[in-house]
Amino acid sequence: MNELVEKILSGDIRTVAKVIRDIDDGVGDIRTILKDIYPYTGRAYVIGITGSPGVGKSTLVDKMISHLRDVGKTVGVLAVDPTSPFSGGAILGDRVRMQKHSLDEGVFIRSLATRGHFGGLTQSTRSAIDVLDAMGKDYILVETVGVGQDEVDVMKIVHTTIVVVIPGMGDDIQAIKAGILEVGDIFVVNKADREGADKTVQELQMMLEMNEDKFEKGLWRPPILKVEALFDKGVKELLDEVDRHAQYLKEHWEGLALRKQKEKVKEELKEMVKGKLIETVFQELIRSGDFEKSVEEIVEGKVDPYTASERLVLPRLRLNSQGNMGVN
């Protein structure tokens, strides 16, 4: 067995940190490691925490870690942050609010850069989850950047999706616009000591009632909880609801292994194929010099970018006689 794989399976923190960094940086040979550890995944319970910036997701995650550790569970945390336009890395880095857990060997915290759709929640985050899963973590918490499509994408790679809103910011209406209402398994109204918390709960409840027909068929009805994460109020009740949702999944799905849920596997494979196609074709474009040539032609006004992109990509989507992708 590969030495790196052995160290991951034994829970070596430095090795895991290096491998996840390589995943985030897109190091080419990291796929070999991911292939080797895949048979050892599928044991962790994965929870997604999403919501707009400023709703207190990091504070909530911090308290969830404490409660899970109190009952002897090991925890991995992946905080998906915006990508720095300069370094390409996660802007916020490892979350400051969670650093009190940094000396706890039962907790592993890592920030990941979004790097756009293909390198964000749908590929590098999924691979990092597999690493923490193979490492032996009981729970993996994925906190998203809380902007745009990433909020919806998180549900494709987790067991339970927690959507966090707060009173007075219109987050409930914004959540509906972003389609989050459809992906949330549990809704948390954080900072519930603020004025308007009850109104926010009522509005979310009204929106959920629009799907009453679905719930009457026995499908999961998302609970709405009032929480004050800063003061650790309602966090234990939130984890009780996570356990209840896990039990629901056991009874209504093929166990808790995400890889056995056909739709999630289909989504994961689709994104991996997209990523591999983009990587392969783009490397060939750079190697051949055709990409730079097309850039010059667009700048000189000889061709429009739409025609140029078609001319660059379409021929490379045909396989040659050796079965390799390239120009016929």
Coordinates of N, CA and C in Angstrom, one line a residue, residues 106-259:
G106 N -8.8 15.1 18.1 CA -10.0 14.5 17.5 C -10.7 15.5 16.6
V107 N -10.1 16.6 16.3 CA -10.7 17.6 15.4 C -9.7 18.0 14.3
F108 N -10.2 18.1 13.1 CA -9.3 18.5 12.0 C -10.1 19.6 11.2
I109 N -9.5 20.8 11.1 CA -10.1 21.9 10.5 C -9.3 22.4 9.3
R110 N -9.9 22.6 8.2 CA -9.2 23.0 7.0 C -10.1 23.9 6.1
S111 N -9.5 25.0 5.6 CA -10.2 25.9 4.7 C -9.9 25.5 3.3
L112 N -10.9 25.6 2.4 CA -10.7 25.3 1.0 C -11.1 26.6 0.2
A113 N -10.5 26.8 -0.9 CA -10.9 27.9 -1.8 C -12.0 27.4 -2.8
T114 N -12.9 28.3 -3.1 CA -14.0 27.8 -4.0 C -13.4 27.5 -5.4
R115 N -12.5 28.4 -5.9 CA -11.9 28.2 -7.3 C -13.0 28.0 -8.4
G116 N -14.1 28.6 -8.2 CA -15.1 28.5 -9.3 C -15.9 27.2 -9.1
H117 N -16.9 27.0 -10.0 CA -17.8 25.8 -9.8 C -17.1 24.5 -9.9
F118 N -16.2 24.3 -10.8 CA -15.7 22.9 -11.0 C -14.7 22.5 -9.9
G119 N -14.0 23.5 -9.3 CA -13.1 23.2 -8.3 C -13.6 23.5 -6.9
G120 N -14.9 23.8 -6.8 CA -15.4 24.1 -5.5 C -16.1 23.0 -4.8
L121 N -17.3 23.1 -4.5 CA -18.0 22.1 -3.7 C -18.2 20.8 -4.5
T122 N -18.1 20.8 -5.8 CA -18.5 19.6 -6.5 C -17.3 18.7 -6.8
Q123 N -16.0 19.2 -6.6 CA -14.9 18.4 -6.9 C -13.9 18.3 -5.8
S124 N -13.2 19.4 -5.5 CA -12.2 19.4 -4.5 C -12.7 19.1 -3.1
T125 N -13.9 19.7 -2.8 CA -14.5 19.5 -1.5 C -14.9 18.1 -1.3
R126 N -15.5 17.5 -2.4 CA -15.9 16.1 -2.3 C -14.6 15.2 -2.1
S127 N -13.5 15.5 -2.7 CA -12.3 14.7 -2.5 C -11.7 14.9 -1.1
A128 N -11.8 16.1 -0.6 CA -11.4 16.4 0.8 C -12.2 15.7 1.8
I129 N -13.5 15.6 1.5 CA -14.4 14.8 2.4 C -14.0 13.3 2.4
D130 N -13.6 12.8 1.2 CA -13.2 11.4 1.2 C -11.9 11.2 2.0
V131 N -11.0 12.2 2.0 CA -9.8 12.0 2.8 C -10.1 12.0 4.3
L132 N -10.9 12.9 4.7 CA -11.3 13.0 6.1 C -12.1 11.7 6.5
D133 N -12.9 11.2 5.6 CA -13.6 10.0 5.9 C -12.7 8.8 6.0
A134 N -11.7 8.7 5.1 CA -10.8 7.6 5.2 C -9.9 7.8 6.5
M135 N -9.7 9.0 6.9 CA -8.9 9.3 8.1 C -9.6 8.7 9.3
G136 N -10.9 8.6 9.3 CA -11.6 8.0 10.4 C -12.5 8.9 11.1
K137 N -12.8 10.1 10.6 CA -13.6 11.0 11.3 C -15.1 10.5 11.3
D138 N -15.7 10.7 12.5 CA -17.1 10.3 12.6 C -18.1 11.2 11.9
Y139 N -17.8 12.5 12.1 CA -18.6 13.6 11.5 C -17.7 14.5 10.6
I140 N -18.2 14.9 9.5 CA -17.6 15.9 8.7 C -18.5 17.1 8.5
L141 N -18.1 18.3 8.9 CA -18.9 19.4 8.7 C -18.4 20.3 7.6
V142 N -19.3 20.6 6.6 CA -18.9 21.4 5.5 C -19.6 22.7 5.5
E143 N -18.8 23.8 5.8 CA -19.4 25.1 5.9 C -19.1 25.8 4.6
T144 N -20.1 26.3 3.9 CA -19.9 26.9 2.6 C -19.7 28.4 2.7
V145 N -19.2 28.9 1.6 CA -18.9 30.3 1.5 C -20.2 31.2 1.6
G146 N -21.4 30.6 1.4 CA -22.6 31.3 1.6 C -23.0 32.3 0.5
V147 N -22.5 32.0 -0.7 CA -22.8 33.0 -1.8 C -23.2 32.1 -3.0
G148 N -24.4 32.5 -3.6 CA -24.8 32.0 -4.9 C -24.9 30.4 -5.0
Q149 N -24.5 29.9 -6.0 CA -24.7 28.5 -6.4 C -24.1 27.5 -5.4
D150 N -23.1 27.9 -4.7 CA -22.4 27.0 -3.7 C -23.4 26.6 -2.6
E151 N -24.3 27.5 -2.3 CA -25.3 27.1 -1.2 C -26.2 26.0 -1.7
V152 N -26.6 25.9 -2.9 CA -27.4 24.9 -3.4 C -26.6 23.6 -3.7
D153 N -25.4 23.8 -4.2 CA -24.5 22.6 -4.5 C -24.2 21.8 -3.3
V154 N -24.1 22.4 -2.1 CA -23.7 21.6 -0.9 C -24.5 20.4 -0.7
M155 N -25.8 20.5 -1.0 CA -26.7 19.4 -0.7 C -26.4 18.1 -1.5
K156 N -25.6 18.3 -2.6 CA -25.3 17.2 -3.4 C -24.2 16.3 -2.8
I157 N -23.5 16.8 -1.8 CA -22.3 16.0 -1.3 C -22.4 15.7 0.2
V158 N -23.6 16.0 0.8 CA -23.8 15.8 2.2 C -25.0 14.9 2.5
H159 N -25.1 14.5 3.8 CA -26.3 13.7 4.2 C -27.4 14.7 4.6
T160 N -27.0 15.7 5.5 CA -27.9 16.6 6.0 C -27.5 18.1 5.7
T161 N -28.4 18.9 5.2 CA -28.1 20.3 4.9 C -28.8 21.2 5.9
I162 N -28.0 22.0 6.6 CA -28.5 23.0 7.5 C -28.5 24.3 6.9
V163 N -29.6 25.0 6.8 CA -29.6 26.4 6.2 C -29.8 27.3 7.4
V164 N -28.9 28.3 7.5 CA -28.9 29.2 8.6 C -29.3 30.6 8.1
V165 N -30.3 31.2 8.8 CA -30.7 32.6 8.5 C -30.8 33.3 9.8
I166 N -30.9 34.6 9.7 CA -31.1 35.4 11.0 C -32.2 36.4 10.8
P167 N -32.8 36.9 11.8 CA -33.9 37.9 11.7 C -33.4 39.2 11.2
G168 N -34.2 39.9 10.5 CA -34.0 41.3 10.1 C -33.1 41.6 8.9
M169 N -32.7 40.5 8.2 CA -31.9 40.7 7.0 C -32.5 40.2 5.7
G170 N -33.8 39.8 5.8 CA -34.4 39.3 4.6 C -33.9 38.0 4.1
D171 N -33.2 37.2 5.0 CA -32.5 36.0 4.5 C -33.5 35.0 4.1
D172 N -34.7 35.0 4.8 CA -35.7 34.0 4.4 C -36.2 34.2 3.0
I173 N -36.4 35.5 2.6 CA -36.8 35.7 1.2 C -35.7 35.4 0.2
Q174 N -34.5 35.8 0.6 CA -33.3 35.5 -0.3 C -33.1 34.0 -0.4
A175 N -33.4 33.3 0.7 CA -33.2 31.8 0.6 C -34.2 31.2 -0.4
I176 N -35.4 31.7 -0.5 CA -36.3 31.2 -1.4 C -35.9 31.5 -2.9
K177 N -35.4 32.8 -3.1 CA -34.9 33.2 -4.4 C -33.8 32.3 -4.9
A178 N -32.9 31.9 -4.0 CA -31.7 31.1 -4.3 C -32.0 29.6 -4.4
G179 N -33.3 29.2 -4.2 CA -33.6 27.8 -4.2 C -33.2 27.0 -3.0
I180 N -32.8 27.7 -2.0 CA -32.3 27.0 -0.8 C -33.4 26.3 -0.1
L181 N -34.6 26.8 -0.2 CA -35.8 26.2 0.5 C -35.9 24.7 0.0
E182 N -35.5 24.4 -1.2 CA -35.6 23.1 -1.7 C -34.6 22.1 -1.2
V183 N -33.4 22.7 -0.8 CA -32.3 21.8 -0.4 C -32.1 21.7 1.1
G184 N -32.8 22.6 1.9 CA -32.6 22.5 3.3 C -33.3 21.4 4.0
D185 N -32.6 20.6 4.8 CA -33.1 19.6 5.6 C -33.5 20.1 7.0
I186 N -32.8 21.1 7.5 CA -33.0 21.7 8.8 C -32.8 23.2 8.6
F187 N -33.7 24.0 9.1 CA -33.6 25.5 9.0 C -33.3 26.0 10.4
V188 N -32.3 26.8 10.5 CA -31.9 27.4 11.8 C -32.0 28.9 11.7
V189 N -32.8 29.5 12.6 CA -32.9 30.9 12.7 C -31.9 31.3 13.9
N190 N -30.7 31.7 13.5 CA -29.7 32.0 14.5 C -29.9 33.4 15.0
K191 N -29.2 33.7 16.1 CA -29.3 35.0 16.7 C -30.8 35.3 17.0
A192 N -31.4 34.2 17.6 CA -32.8 34.3 17.8 C -33.3 35.2 18.9
D193 N -32.3 35.8 19.6 CA -32.6 36.8 20.7 C -32.9 38.1 20.0
R194 N -32.7 38.3 18.7 CA -33.0 39.5 18.0 C -34.5 39.7 17.8
E195 N -34.9 40.9 17.6 CA -36.3 41.2 17.3 C -36.6 40.7 15.9
G196 N -37.7 40.0 15.8 CA -38.1 39.5 14.5 C -37.9 38.1 14.2
A197 N -37.3 37.4 15.3 CA -37.0 35.9 15.1 C -38.3 35.1 14.9
D198 N -39.4 35.4 15.6 CA -40.6 34.7 15.5 C -41.2 34.9 14.1
K199 N -41.1 36.1 13.6 CA -41.6 36.5 12.3 C -40.9 35.7 11.2
T200 N -39.6 35.6 11.4 CA -38.8 34.8 10.4 C -39.2 33.4 10.4
V201 N -39.4 32.8 11.6 CA -39.8 31.4 11.7 C -41.2 31.2 11.0
Q202 N -42.1 32.1 11.2 CA -43.4 32.0 10.6 C -43.4 32.1 9.1
E203 N -42.5 33.0 8.6 CA -42.4 33.1 7.1 C -41.8 31.9 6.5
L204 N -40.8 31.3 7.1 CA -40.2 30.1 6.6 C -41.3 28.9 6.7
Q205 N -42.0 28.9 7.8 CA -43.1 27.9 7.9 C -44.1 28.0 6.8
M206 N -44.5 29.2 6.5 CA -45.4 29.5 5.4 C -44.9 29.0 4.1
M207 N -43.6 29.2 3.8 CA -43.0 28.7 2.6 C -43.0 27.2 2.5
L208 N -42.7 26.6 3.7 CA -42.6 25.1 3.7 C -44.0 24.5 3.5
E209 N -45.1 25.2 3.9 CA -46.4 24.7 3.8 C -46.8 24.7 2.3
M210 N -46.1 25.4 1.4 CA -46.4 25.3 0.0 C -46.1 23.9 -0.6
N211 N -45.2 23.2 0.2 CA -44.9 21.8 -0.2 C -45.6 20.7 0.6
E212 N -46.7 21.1 1.1 CA -47.5 20.2 2.0 C -47.8 18.9 1.4
D213 N -48.1 18.9 0.1 CA -48.4 17.6 -0.6 C -47.3 16.7 -0.5
K214 N -46.1 17.2 -0.7 CA -44.9 16.4 -0.6 C -44.7 15.7 0.7
F215 N -44.9 16.5 1.8 CA -44.7 16.0 3.1 C -45.8 15.0 3.5
E216 N -47.0 15.1 2.9 CA -48.1 14.2 3.2 C -47.8 12.8 2.7
K217 N -46.8 12.8 1.7 CA -46.4 11.5 1.1 C -45.4 10.8 1.9
G218 N -45.0 11.3 3.1 CA -44.1 10.7 3.9 C -42.7 11.2 3.8
L219 N -42.5 12.2 3.0 CA -41.1 12.8 2.8 C -40.7 13.6 4.0
W220 N -39.5 13.8 4.2 CA -39.0 14.6 5.3 C -39.5 16.0 5.4
R221 N -40.0 16.4 6.5 CA -40.5 17.8 6.7 C -39.4 18.5 7.5
P222 N -38.7 19.5 6.9 CA -37.6 20.2 7.6 C -38.1 20.9 8.8
P223 N -37.5 20.7 10.0 CA -37.8 21.5 11.2 C -37.2 22.9 11.1
I224 N -37.8 23.8 11.8 CA -37.3 25.2 11.9 C -36.9 25.4 13.4
L225 N -35.7 25.7 13.7 CA -35.2 25.8 15.0 C -34.7 27.3 15.3
K226 N -35.0 27.8 16.5 CA -34.4 29.0 16.9 C -33.2 28.7 17.8
V227 N -32.1 29.4 17.4 CA -30.8 29.1 18.0 C -30.1 30.4 18.3
E228 N -29.3 30.4 19.4 CA -28.4 31.4 19.8 C -27.0 30.8 19.9
A229 N -26.4 30.6 18.8 CA -25.1 29.9 18.7 C -24.1 30.5 19.6
L230 N -24.0 31.8 19.7 CA -23.0 32.5 20.5 C -23.1 32.1 22.0
F231 N -24.3 31.9 22.4 CA -24.5 31.5 23.8 C -24.8 30.0 24.0
D232 N -24.6 29.3 22.9 CA -24.8 27.8 22.9 C -26.2 27.4 23.3
K233 N -27.2 28.2 22.8 CA -28.6 27.8 23.1 C -29.2 27.2 21.8
G234 N -29.8 26.0 22.0 CA -30.4 25.4 20.9 C -29.5 24.5 20.0
V235 N -28.2 24.5 20.3 CA -27.3 23.7 19.4 C -27.5 22.2 19.7
K236 N -27.6 21.8 20.9 CA -27.9 20.4 21.2 C -29.1 19.9 20.5
E237 N -30.2 20.8 20.6 CA -31.4 20.4 19.9 C -31.2 20.3 18.4
L238 N -30.4 21.1 17.9 CA -30.1 21.0 16.4 C -29.4 19.7 16.1
L239 N -28.5 19.3 16.9 CA -27.8 18.0 16.7 C -28.8 16.8 16.9
D240 N -29.8 17.0 17.8 CA -30.8 16.0 17.9 C -31.6 15.8 16.6
E241 N -31.9 17.0 16.0 CA -32.6 16.9 14.7 C -31.8 16.3 13.6
V242 N -30.5 16.5 13.6 CA -29.6 15.9 12.7 C -29.6 14.3 12.9
D243 N -29.7 13.9 14.1 CA -29.8 12.5 14.4 C -31.1 11.9 13.9
R244 N -32.2 12.7 14.0 CA -33.5 12.3 13.6 C -33.5 12.2 12.0
H245 N -32.8 13.1 11.4 CA -32.8 13.1 9.9 C -31.9 11.9 9.5
A246 N -30.9 11.6 10.2 CA -30.0 10.4 9.9 C -30.9 9.1 10.0
Q247 N -31.7 9.1 11.0 CA -32.6 7.9 11.1 C -33.6 7.8 10.0
Y248 N -34.1 9.0 9.5 CA -35.0 9.0 8.4 C -34.3 8.5 7.2
L249 N -33.1 8.9 6.9 CA -32.3 8.4 5.8 C -32.1 6.9 5.8
K250 N -31.8 6.4 7.0 CA -31.6 4.9 7.2 C -32.9 4.2 6.8
E251 N -34.0 4.8 7.1 CA -35.3 4.1 6.9 C -35.8 4.2 5.4
H252 N -35.5 5.3 4.8 CA -36.1 5.6 3.5 C -35.1 5.5 2.3
W253 N -33.8 5.4 2.6 CA -32.8 5.4 1.6 C -31.9 4.1 1.8
E254 N -31.0 3.9 0.9 CA -30.2 2.7 1.0 C -29.0 2.9 2.0
G255 N -29.4 3.0 3.3 CA -28.4 3.2 4.3 C -27.9 4.7 4.2
L256 N -26.7 4.9 4.8 CA -26.2 6.3 4.9 C -25.0 6.5 3.9
A257 N -24.6 5.5 3.2 CA -23.5 5.6 2.3 C -23.9 6.5 1.1
L258 N -23.3 7.7 1.0 CA -23.6 8.6 -0.1 C -23.3 7.9 -1.5
R259 N -22.3 7.0 -1.5 CA -22.0 6.4 -2.8 C -23.1 5.5 -3.3

